[in-house]
Coordinates of C-alpha atoms in Angstrom, one line a residue:
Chain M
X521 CA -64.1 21.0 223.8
X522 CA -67.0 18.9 224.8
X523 CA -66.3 15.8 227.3
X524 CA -67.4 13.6 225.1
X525 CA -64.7 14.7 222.1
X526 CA -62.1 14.8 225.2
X527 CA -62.9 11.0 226.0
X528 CA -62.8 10.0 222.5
X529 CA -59.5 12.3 221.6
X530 CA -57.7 10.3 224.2
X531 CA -59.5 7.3 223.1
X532 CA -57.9 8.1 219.6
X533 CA -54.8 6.9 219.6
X534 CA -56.2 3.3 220.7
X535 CA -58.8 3.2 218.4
X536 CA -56.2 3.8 215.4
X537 CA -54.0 0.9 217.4
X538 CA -56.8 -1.5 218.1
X539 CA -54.5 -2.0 221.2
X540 CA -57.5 -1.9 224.0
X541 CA -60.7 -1.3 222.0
X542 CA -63.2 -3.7 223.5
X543 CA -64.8 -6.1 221.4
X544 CA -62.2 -6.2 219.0
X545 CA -62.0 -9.9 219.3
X546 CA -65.5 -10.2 217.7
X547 CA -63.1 -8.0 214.3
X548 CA -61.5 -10.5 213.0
X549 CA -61.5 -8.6 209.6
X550 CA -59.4 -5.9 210.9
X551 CA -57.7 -7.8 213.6
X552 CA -54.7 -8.7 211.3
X553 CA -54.3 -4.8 210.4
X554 CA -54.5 -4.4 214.2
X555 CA -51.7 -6.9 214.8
X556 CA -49.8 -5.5 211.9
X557 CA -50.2 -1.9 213.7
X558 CA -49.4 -3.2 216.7
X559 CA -46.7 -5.1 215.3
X560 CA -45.1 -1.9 214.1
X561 CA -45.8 0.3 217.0
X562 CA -43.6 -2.0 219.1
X563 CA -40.4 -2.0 217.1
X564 CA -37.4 0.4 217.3
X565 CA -35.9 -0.2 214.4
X566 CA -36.3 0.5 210.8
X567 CA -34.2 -2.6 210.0
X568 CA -36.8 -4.5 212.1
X569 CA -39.8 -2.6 210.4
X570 CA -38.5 -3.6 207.2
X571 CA -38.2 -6.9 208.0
X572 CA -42.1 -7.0 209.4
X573 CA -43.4 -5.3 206.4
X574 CA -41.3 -7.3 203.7
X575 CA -43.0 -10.5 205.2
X576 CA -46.7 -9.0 205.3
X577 CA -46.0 -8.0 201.9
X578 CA -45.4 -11.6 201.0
X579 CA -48.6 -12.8 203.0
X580 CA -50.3 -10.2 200.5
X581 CA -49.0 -11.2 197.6
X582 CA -49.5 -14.8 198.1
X583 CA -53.9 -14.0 199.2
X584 CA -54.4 -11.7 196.6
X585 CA -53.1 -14.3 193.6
X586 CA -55.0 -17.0 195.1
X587 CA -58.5 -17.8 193.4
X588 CA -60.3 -18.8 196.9
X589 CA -59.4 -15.2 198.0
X590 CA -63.7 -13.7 198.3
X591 CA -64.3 -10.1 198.1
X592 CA -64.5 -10.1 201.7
X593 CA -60.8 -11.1 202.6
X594 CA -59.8 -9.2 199.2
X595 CA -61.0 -5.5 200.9
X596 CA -59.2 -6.5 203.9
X597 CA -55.9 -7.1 202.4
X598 CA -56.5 -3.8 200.1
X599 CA -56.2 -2.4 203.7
X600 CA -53.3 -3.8 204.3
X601 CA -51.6 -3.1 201.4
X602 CA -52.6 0.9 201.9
X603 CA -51.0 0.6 205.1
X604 CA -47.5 -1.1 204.3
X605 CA -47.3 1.8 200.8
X606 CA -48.0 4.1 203.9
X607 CA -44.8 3.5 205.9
X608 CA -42.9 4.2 202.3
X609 CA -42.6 -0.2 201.2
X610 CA -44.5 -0.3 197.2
X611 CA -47.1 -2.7 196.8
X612 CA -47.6 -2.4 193.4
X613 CA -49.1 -5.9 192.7
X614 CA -52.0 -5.2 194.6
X615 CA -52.8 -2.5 192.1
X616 CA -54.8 -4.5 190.0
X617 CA -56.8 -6.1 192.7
X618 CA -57.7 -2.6 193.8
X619 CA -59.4 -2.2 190.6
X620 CA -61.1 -5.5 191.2
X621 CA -62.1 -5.0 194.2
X622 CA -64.1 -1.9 192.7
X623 CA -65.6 -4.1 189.9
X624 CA -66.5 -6.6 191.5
X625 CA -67.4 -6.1 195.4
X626 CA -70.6 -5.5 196.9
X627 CA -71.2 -2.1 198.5
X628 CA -68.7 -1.4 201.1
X629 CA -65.7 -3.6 199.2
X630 CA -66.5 -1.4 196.1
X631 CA -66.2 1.8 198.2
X632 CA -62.7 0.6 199.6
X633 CA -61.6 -0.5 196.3
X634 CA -61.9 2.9 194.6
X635 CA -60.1 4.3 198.3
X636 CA -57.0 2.0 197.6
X637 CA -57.0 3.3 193.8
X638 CA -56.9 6.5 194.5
X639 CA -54.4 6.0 197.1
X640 CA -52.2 3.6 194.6
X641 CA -52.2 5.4 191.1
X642 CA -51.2 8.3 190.0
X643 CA -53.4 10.8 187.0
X644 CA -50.5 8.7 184.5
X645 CA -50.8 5.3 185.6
X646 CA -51.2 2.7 183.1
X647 CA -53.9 0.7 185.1
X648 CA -55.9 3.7 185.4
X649 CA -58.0 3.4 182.1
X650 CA -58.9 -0.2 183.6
X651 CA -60.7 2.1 186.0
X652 CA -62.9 4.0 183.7
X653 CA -65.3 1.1 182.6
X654 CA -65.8 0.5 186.2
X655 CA -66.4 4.2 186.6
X656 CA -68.8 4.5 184.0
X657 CA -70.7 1.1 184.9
X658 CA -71.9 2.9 188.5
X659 CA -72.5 6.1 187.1
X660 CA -75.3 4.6 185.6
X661 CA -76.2 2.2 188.5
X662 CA -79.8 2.8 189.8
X663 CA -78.0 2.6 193.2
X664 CA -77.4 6.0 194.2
X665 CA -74.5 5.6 196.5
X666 CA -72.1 3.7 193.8
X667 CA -72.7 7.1 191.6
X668 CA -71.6 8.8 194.5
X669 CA -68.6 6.6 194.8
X670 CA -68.0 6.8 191.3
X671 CA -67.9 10.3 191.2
X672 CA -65.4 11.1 194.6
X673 CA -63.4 9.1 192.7
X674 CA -63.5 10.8 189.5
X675 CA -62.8 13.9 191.9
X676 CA -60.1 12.5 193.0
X677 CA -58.0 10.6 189.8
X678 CA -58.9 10.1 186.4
X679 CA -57.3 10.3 183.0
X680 CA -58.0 12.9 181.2
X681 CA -57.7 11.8 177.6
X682 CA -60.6 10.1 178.8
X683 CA -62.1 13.3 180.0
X684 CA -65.4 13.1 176.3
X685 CA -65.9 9.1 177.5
X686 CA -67.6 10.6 180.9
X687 CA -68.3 14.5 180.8
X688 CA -71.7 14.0 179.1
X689 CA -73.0 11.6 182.0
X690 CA -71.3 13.7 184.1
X691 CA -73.2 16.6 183.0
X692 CA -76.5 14.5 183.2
X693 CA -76.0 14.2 186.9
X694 CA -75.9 18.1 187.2
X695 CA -79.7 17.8 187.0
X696 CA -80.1 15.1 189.2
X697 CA -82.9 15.3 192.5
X698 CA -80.2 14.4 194.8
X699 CA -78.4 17.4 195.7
X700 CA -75.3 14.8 196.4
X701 CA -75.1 13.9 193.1
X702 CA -75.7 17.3 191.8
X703 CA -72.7 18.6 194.5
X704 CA -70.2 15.5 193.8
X705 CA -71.3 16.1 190.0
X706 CA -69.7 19.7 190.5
X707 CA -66.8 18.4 191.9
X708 CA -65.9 16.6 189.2
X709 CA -66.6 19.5 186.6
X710 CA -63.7 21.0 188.8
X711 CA -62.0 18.6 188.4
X712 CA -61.8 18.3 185.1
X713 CA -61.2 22.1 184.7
X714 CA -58.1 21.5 187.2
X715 CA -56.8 18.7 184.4
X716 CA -58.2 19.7 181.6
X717 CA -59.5 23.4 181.1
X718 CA -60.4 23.3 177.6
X719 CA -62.6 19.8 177.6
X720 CA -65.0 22.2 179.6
X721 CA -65.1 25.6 178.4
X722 CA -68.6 24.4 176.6
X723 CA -70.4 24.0 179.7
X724 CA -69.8 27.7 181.9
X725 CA -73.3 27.8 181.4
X726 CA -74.0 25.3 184.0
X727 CA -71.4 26.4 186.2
X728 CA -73.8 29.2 186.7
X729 CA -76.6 26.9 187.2
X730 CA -74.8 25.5 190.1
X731 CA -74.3 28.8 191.5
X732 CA -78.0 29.4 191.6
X733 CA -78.9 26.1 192.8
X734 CA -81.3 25.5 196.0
X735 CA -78.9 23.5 198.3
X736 CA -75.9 25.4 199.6
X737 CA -74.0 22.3 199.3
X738 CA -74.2 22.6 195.4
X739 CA -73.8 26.0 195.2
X740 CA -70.5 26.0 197.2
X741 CA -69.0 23.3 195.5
X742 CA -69.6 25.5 192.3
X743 CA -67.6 28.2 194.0
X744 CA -64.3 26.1 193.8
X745 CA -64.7 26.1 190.2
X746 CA -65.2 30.2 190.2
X747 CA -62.4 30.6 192.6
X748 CA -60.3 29.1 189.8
X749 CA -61.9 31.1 187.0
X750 CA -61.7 34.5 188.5
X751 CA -58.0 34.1 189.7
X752 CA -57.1 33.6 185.8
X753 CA -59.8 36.2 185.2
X754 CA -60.9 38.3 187.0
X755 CA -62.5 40.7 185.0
X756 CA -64.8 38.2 183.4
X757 CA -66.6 37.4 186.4
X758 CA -67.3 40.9 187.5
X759 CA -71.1 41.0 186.8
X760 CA -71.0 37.9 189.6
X761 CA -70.0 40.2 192.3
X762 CA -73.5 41.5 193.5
X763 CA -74.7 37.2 193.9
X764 CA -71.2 37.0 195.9
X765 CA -72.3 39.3 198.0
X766 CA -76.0 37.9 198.4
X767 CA -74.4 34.8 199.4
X768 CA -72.3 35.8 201.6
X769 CA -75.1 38.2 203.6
X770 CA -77.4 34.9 203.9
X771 CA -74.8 33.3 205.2
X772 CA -73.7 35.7 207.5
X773 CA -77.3 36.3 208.6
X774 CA -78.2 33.2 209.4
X775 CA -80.2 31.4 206.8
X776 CA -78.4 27.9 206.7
X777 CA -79.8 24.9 208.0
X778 CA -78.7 24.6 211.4
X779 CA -76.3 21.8 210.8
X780 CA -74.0 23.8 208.0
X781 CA -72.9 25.9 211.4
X782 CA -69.6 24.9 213.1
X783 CA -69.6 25.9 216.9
X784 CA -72.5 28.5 216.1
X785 CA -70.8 30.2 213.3
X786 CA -72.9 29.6 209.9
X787 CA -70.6 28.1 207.5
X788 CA -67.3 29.8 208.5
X789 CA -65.1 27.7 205.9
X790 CA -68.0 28.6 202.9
X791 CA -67.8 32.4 204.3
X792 CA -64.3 32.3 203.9
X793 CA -64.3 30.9 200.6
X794 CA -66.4 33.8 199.5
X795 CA -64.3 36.8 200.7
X796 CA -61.3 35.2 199.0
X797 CA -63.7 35.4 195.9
X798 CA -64.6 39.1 196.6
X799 CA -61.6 40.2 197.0
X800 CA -59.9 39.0 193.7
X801 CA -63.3 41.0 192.3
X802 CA -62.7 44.0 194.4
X803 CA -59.2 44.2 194.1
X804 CA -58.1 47.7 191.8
X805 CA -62.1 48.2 191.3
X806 CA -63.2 50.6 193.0
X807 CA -67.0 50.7 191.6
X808 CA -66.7 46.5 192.5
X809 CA -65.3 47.6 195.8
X810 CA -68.3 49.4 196.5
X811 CA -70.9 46.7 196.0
X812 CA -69.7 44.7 199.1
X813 CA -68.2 47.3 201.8
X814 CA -71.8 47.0 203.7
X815 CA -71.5 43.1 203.5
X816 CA -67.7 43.2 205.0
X817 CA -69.0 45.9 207.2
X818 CA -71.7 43.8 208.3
X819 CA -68.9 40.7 208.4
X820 CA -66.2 42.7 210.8
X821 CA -69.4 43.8 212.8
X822 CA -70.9 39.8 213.3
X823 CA -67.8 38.2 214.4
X824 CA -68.1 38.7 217.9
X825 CA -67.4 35.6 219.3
X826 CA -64.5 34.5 220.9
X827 CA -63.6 31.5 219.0
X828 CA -60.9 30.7 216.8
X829 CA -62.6 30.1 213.6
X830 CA -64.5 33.4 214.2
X831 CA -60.8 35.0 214.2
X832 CA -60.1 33.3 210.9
X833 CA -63.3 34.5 209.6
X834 CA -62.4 37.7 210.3
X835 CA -59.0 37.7 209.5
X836 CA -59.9 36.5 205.4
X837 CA -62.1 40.0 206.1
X838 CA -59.7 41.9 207.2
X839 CA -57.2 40.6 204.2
X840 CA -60.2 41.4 201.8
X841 CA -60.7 45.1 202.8
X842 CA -56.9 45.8 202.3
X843 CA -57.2 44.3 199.0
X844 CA -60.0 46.1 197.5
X845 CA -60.6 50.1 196.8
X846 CA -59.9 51.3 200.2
X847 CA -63.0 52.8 202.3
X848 CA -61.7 54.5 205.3
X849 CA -64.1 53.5 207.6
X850 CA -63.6 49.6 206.9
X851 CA -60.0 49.9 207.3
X852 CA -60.4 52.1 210.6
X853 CA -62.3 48.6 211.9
X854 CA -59.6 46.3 209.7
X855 CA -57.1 47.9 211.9
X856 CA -58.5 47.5 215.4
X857 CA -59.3 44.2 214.3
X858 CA -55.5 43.5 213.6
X859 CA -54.8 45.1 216.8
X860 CA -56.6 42.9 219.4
X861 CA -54.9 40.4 217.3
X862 CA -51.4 41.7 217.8
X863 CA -51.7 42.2 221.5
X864 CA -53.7 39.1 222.2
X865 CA -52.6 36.7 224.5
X866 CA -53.4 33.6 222.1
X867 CA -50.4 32.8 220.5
X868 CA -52.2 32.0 217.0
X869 CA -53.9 35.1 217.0
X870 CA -50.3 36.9 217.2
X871 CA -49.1 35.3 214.4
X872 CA -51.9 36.2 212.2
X873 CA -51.6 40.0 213.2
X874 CA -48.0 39.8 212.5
X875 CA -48.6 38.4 209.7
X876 CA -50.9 40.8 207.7
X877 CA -49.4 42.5 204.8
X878 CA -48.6 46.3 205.7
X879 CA -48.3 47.4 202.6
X880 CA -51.4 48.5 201.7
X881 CA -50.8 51.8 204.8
X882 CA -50.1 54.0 201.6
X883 CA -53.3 54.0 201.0
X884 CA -54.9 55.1 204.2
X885 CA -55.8 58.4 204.5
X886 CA -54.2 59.9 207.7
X887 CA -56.4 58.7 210.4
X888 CA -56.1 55.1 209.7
X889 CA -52.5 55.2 209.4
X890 CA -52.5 56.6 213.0
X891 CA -54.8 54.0 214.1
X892 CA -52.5 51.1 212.7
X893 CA -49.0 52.9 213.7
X894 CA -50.0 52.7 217.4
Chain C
X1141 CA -54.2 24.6 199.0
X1142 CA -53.9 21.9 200.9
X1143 CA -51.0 19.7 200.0
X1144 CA -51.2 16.8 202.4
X1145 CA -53.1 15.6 205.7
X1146 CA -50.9 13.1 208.3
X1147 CA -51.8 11.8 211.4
X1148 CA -49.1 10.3 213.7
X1149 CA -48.3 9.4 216.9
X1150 CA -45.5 11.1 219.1
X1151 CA -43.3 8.4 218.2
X1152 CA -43.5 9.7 215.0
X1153 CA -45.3 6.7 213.1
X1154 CA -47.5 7.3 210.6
X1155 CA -51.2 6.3 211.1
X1156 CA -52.6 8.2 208.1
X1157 CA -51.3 10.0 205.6
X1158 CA -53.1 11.5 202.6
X1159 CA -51.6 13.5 199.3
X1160 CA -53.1 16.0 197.3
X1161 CA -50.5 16.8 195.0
X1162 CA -47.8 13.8 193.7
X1163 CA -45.5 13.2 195.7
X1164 CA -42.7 9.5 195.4
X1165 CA -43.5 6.8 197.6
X1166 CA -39.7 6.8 198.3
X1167 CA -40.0 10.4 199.6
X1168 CA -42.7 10.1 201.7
X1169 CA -41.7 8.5 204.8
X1170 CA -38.4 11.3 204.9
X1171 CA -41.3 14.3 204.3
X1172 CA -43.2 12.7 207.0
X1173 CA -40.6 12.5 209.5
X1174 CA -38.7 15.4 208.9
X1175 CA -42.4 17.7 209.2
X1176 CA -43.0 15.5 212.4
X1177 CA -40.4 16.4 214.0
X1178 CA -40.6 19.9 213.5
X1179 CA -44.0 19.8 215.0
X1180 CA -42.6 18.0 217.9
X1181 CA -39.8 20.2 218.5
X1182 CA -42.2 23.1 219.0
X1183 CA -42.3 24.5 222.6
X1184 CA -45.4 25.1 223.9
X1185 CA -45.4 29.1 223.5
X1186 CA -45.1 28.5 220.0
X1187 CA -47.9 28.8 217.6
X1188 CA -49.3 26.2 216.2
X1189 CA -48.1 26.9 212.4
X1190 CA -44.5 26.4 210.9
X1191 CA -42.5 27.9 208.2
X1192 CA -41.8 24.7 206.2
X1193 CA -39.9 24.6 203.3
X1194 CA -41.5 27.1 200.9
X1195 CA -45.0 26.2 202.6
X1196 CA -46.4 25.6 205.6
X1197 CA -47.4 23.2 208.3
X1198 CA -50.7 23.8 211.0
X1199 CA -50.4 20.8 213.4
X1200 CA -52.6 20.3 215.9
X1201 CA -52.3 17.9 219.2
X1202 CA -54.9 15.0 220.7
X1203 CA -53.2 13.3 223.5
X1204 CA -51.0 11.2 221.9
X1205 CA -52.0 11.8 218.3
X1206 CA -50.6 14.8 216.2
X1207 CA -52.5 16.2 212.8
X1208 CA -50.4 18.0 210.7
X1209 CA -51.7 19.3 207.6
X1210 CA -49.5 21.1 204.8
X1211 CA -50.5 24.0 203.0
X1212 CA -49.5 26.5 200.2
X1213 CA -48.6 29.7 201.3
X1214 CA -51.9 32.2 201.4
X1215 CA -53.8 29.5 203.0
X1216 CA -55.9 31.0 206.3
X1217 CA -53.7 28.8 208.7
X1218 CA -56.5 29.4 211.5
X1219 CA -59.2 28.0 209.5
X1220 CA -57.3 25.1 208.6
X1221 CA -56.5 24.5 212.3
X1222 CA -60.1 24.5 213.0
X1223 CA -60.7 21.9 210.0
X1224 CA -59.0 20.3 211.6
X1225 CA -61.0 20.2 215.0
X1226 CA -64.0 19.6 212.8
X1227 CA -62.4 16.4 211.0
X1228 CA -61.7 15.1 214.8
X1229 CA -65.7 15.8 215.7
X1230 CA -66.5 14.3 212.8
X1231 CA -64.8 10.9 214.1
X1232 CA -66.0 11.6 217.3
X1233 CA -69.9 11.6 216.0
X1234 CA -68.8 8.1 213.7
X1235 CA -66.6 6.1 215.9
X1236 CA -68.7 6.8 219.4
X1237 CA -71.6 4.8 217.2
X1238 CA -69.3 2.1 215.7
X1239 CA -67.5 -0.1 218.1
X1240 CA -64.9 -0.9 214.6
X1241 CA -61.9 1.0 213.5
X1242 CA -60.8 0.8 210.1
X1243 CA -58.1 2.7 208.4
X1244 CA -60.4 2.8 205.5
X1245 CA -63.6 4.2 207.2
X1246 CA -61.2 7.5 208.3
X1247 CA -59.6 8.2 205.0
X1248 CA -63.4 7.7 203.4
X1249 CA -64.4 10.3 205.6
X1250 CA -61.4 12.7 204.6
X1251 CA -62.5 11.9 201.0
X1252 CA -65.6 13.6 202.1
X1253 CA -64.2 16.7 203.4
X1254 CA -60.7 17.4 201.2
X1255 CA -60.7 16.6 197.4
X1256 CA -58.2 18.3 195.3
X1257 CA -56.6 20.3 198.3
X1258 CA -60.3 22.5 198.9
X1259 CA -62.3 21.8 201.5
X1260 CA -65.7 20.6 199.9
X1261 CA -67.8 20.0 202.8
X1262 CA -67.6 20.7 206.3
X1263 CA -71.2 19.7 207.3
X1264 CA -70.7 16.4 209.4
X1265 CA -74.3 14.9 208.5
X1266 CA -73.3 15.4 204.9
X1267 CA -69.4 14.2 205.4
X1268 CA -70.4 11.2 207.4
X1269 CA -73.9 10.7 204.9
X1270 CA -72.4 8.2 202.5
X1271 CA -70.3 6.2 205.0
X1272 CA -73.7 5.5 207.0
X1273 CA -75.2 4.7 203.7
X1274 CA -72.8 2.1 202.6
X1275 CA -72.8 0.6 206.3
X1276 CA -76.5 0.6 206.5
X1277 CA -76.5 -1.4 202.7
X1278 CA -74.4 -3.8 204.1
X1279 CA -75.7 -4.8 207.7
X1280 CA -78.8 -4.9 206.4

C-alpha cells in the first residue's frame, strides 16, 4: 500500500466523522451531519440514540415542509435523512422531497436527490412513478451529465410497467458519441432484462452491438447482460465463444489503456468476468472447450505476480479449466496452481485452495490425479 | 452477486451501508450488527472471508474502519477483497483533492462502481468522472 493511501486510510475514519478535518468550519453545509455523526459516535446507548435521532427527525420534518427551505438546505437535509434511515429510524416524509430535490435542483442537488431515491424506494413504491417524468425530462437534457444521472438511476430503481415509456430513448442513447452514455445506456438495458426480460427480447441485436463497440467500457458493461443470457442459455450463445476469447487475449496481452489496469494487472475484475463467461460455454463442450485452452493456457502462464488480485485471476482460471472438457495439460498447471495455494503461507490463499471443488479428479487421466493427490 | 456494501467503525456504528437486493429497514440495523461482529470476532490468523448465513461476508480493515461486503455464494471472494482496496484508492484519489466529506459524495462513487450487485467499472478516472463533472458545474 502506497504512503499516501496509508495516511489517508487512517485519515478515514475522521473524514467520515468530520471530528478533526481542518477547515471544516468553512462546511457549514455538512457541519450539522458532522455534529449529528458526532453526536451519535459519542453515545452508549440505543435508548439515547433513539432519543438523538427522533429529535433530528423532527428538525427534518419541520425544514423540509417549510416553503423558505432553497434547494441548497433541501440536499443537505436529504443527507440527513439518508443517514438517520441508515441507523434503522424511517423517514418516510422526506420521500417526496427526494423526488424534488431531483426535479428541481441544479446539478449537484439533482445528483443527490436521485442518491436519496434510490436509497428511500423500493422497485414497488408508490412515489416511484413521480420519478419517471423527472427521468425522462434529463434523458433528453442537452446537458450530458443529468443523462448520466438519469440513467445510474434507472440502473438502479425503476418501475417496470413503465419499462415502453423509456426503452426507446433508452435505446437512442446506445448510439450516442459518449461512450458514458453508451456504457450507462447498457446498464440500464440490463437492467431492464433483470426486471423485465421480455420488454427486451426485441433488441439482442444491439446487445451484440455493444459487444463489438470501440471502448472497453461499453463492451464490458454488455457482458453483464451476456453473463445473464448464457447462464439461462448456454447453448444459444455458443457461436460468441471465439469473440470471448479475443477479448480476453487483448486483455491479457496488454492492449487497454493504461488506466483500466489495477496495480499492473490489465483489467483483472473484466478478466474475471470473461472466464466466468467461458466457462458456462465450455462446460460439457468439448469442441467449445477447445477454442479457449491456448487463451487459459496463456492466462495460468501471465499471472505471475505476487499480488492478491493476480491470485483471484487465477483462481476464476483455474475454476474454468475444471469446468470445461478437460485437457490434461491445463489441469497438470490448474493443479500446481491449487497447490502453492494450499501450502501458501497467506491465509486467503489457503482458503481458496481449500476451497476448490475436487470433484472434477474423475476426470483426470492418471497423471494429474497424482499431481493433485500429493 | 453482491448483496450489500457497509462501512463501520469498530464500535460497530454504521457509517455507510448500501443494499442491492431488498432488504426491511427494521432489519437492517440487526443484519448489520450481527455481520459486524462476526467480522470483529475474527482472530487475526483467520482469513478474511466468513461463512454467513447461507452467503458470505469479505471484510476488510483500515485502521479504525471495517468494509464488509456480502456476497452470494460462487462469488470470487479474493477479487471482491481487492474491490474493495480499489473503492478505498478510489477515495484516496477524490478526498486527498477535496478538503469536504459528504456521505453523499462516497455512496455516488459506489454508484459508480456496484449497480445491481456487478461490478460495472473499476477504472477510477471513469468512477470518479461524473463526480468531478458535477463539482466542476457547480464551482464554476
Amino acid at each position: 500500500m502506497s504512503d499516501v493511501v496509508e495516511k489517508t486510510l487512517t485519515a478515514l475514519p475522521s473524514l467520515l466523522s468530520l471530528d478533526s478535518q481542518p477547515g471544516s468550519a468553512k462546511l457549514s453545509s455538512n457541519s450539522k451531519l458532522g455534529n449529528l455523526i458526532r453526536g451519535i459516535t459519542e453515545l452508549t446507548s440505543k435508548h439515547e440514540e433513539e432519543k438523538l435521532i427522533q429529535h433530528e427527525l423532527s428538525s427534518i420534518k419541520e425544514q423540509v415542509s417549510s416553503p423558505n427551505t432553497t434547494m441548497r438546505q433541501m440536499r443537505e437535509l436529504m443527507v440527513r435523512a439518508v443517514y438517520c434511515e441508515m441507523l434503522g429510524y424511517e423517514a418516510s416524509f422526506s420521500y417526496i422531497h427526494a423526488i424534488k430535490l431531483a426535479q428541481q435542483g441544479n446539478v449537484l442537488e439533482k445528483r443527490v436527490g436521485y442518491l436519496a431515491v434510490s436509497l428511500f424506494l423500493n422497485e414497488n413504491h408508490e412515489l416511484l412513478l413521480l420519478l419517471v417524468n423527472t427521468v425522462l425530462k434529463d434523458l433528453q437534457s442537452t446537458n450530458l451529465i443529468e443523462v448520466c444521472m438519469a440513467l445510474t438511476v434507472v440502473c438502479q430503481i425503476f418501475p417496470k410497467d413503465m419499462i415502453p415509456a423509456i426503452l426507446p430513448i433508452v435505446e437512442e442513447k446506445l448510439n450516442h458519441p459518449k461512450e458514458i452514455i453508451r456504457r450507462k445506456a447498457v446498464l440500464a438495458l440490463h437492467k431492464f432484462y433483470l426486471i423485465a426480460p421480455n420488454q427486451v427480447q426485441h433488441i439482442h441485436n444491439k446487445f451484440r452491438k455493444a459487444l463489438c463497440d470501440k471502448d472497453p467500457g461499453v463492451m464490458t458493461a454488455s457482458l453483464h447482460i451476456y453473463l445473464q443470457l448464457i447462464q439461462e442459455n448456454a447453448e444459444a450463445y455458443k457461436d460468441l465463444t471465439a469473440s470471448f476469447v479475443t477479448i480476453l487475449k487483448q486483455v491479457v496481452g496488454g492492449k487497454l489503456p493504461m488506466d483500466f489496469n489495477y496495480h499492473s494487472v490489465p483489467a483483472p475484475w473484466l478478466q474475471i468476468q470473461l472466464l466466468r463467461i467461458l466457462s458456462l460455454l465450455g462446460k460439457n463442450d468439448q469442441r467449445t472447450s477447445e477454442v479457449m485452452y491456448e487463451v487459459l493456457d496463456e492466462s495460468l502462464r501471465r499471472a505471475e505476480m505476487n499480488h492478491n488480485i493476480t491470485y483471484a485471476i487465477l483462481y476464476e482460471c483455474v475454476k474454468c479449466v475444471y469446468t470445461i472438457h478437460p485437457k490434461s495439460e491445463l489441469l497438470e498447471k490448474a493443479a500446481t496452481c491449487i497447490g502453492n495455494f494450499v501450502l501458501s503461507p497467506k491465509i486467503n490463499l489457503k482458503y481458496l485452495g481449500d476451497s476448490t471443488d475436487f470433484s472434477h479428479r474423475g476426470r483426470c487421466d492418471d497423471s494429474t490425479s497424482t499431481n493433485i493427490m500429493t | 452477486m453482491i448483496k450489500f456494501v457497509l462501512m463501520v467503525n469498530q464500535q460497530g456504528q454504521t457509517r455507510l451501508s448500501r443494499y442491492y437486493e431488498p432488504v426491511e429497514l427494521s432489519r437492517r440495523a440487526a443484519l448489520e450488527a450481527d455481520a459486524v461482529r462476526c467480522c470483529l470476532s475474527r482472530k487475526k490468523d483467520q482469513c478474511s472471508f466468513v461463512e454467513y448465513k447461507d452467503f458470505k461476508l469479505v471484510y476488510r480493515q483500515y485502521a479504525a474502519l471495517i468494509i464488509v461486503v456480502g456476497v452470494s455464494d460462487g462469488e470470487n471472494e479474493l477479487s471482491i477483497y481487492e474491490l474493495i482496496h480499489n473503492f478505498v484508492e478510489v477515495l484516496d484519489k477524490h478526498f486527498s483533492r477535496v478538503i469536504m466529506f459528504n456521505l453523499d459524495s462516497i455512496h455516488i462513487i459506489l454508484d459508480e462502481m456496484i449497480q445491481n450487485g456487478h461490478i460495472v467499472e473499476t477504472n477510477k478516472n471513469r468512477i470518479l468522472a461524473p463526480l468531478t463533472a458535477i463539482n466542476k458545474m457547480v464551482e464554476g
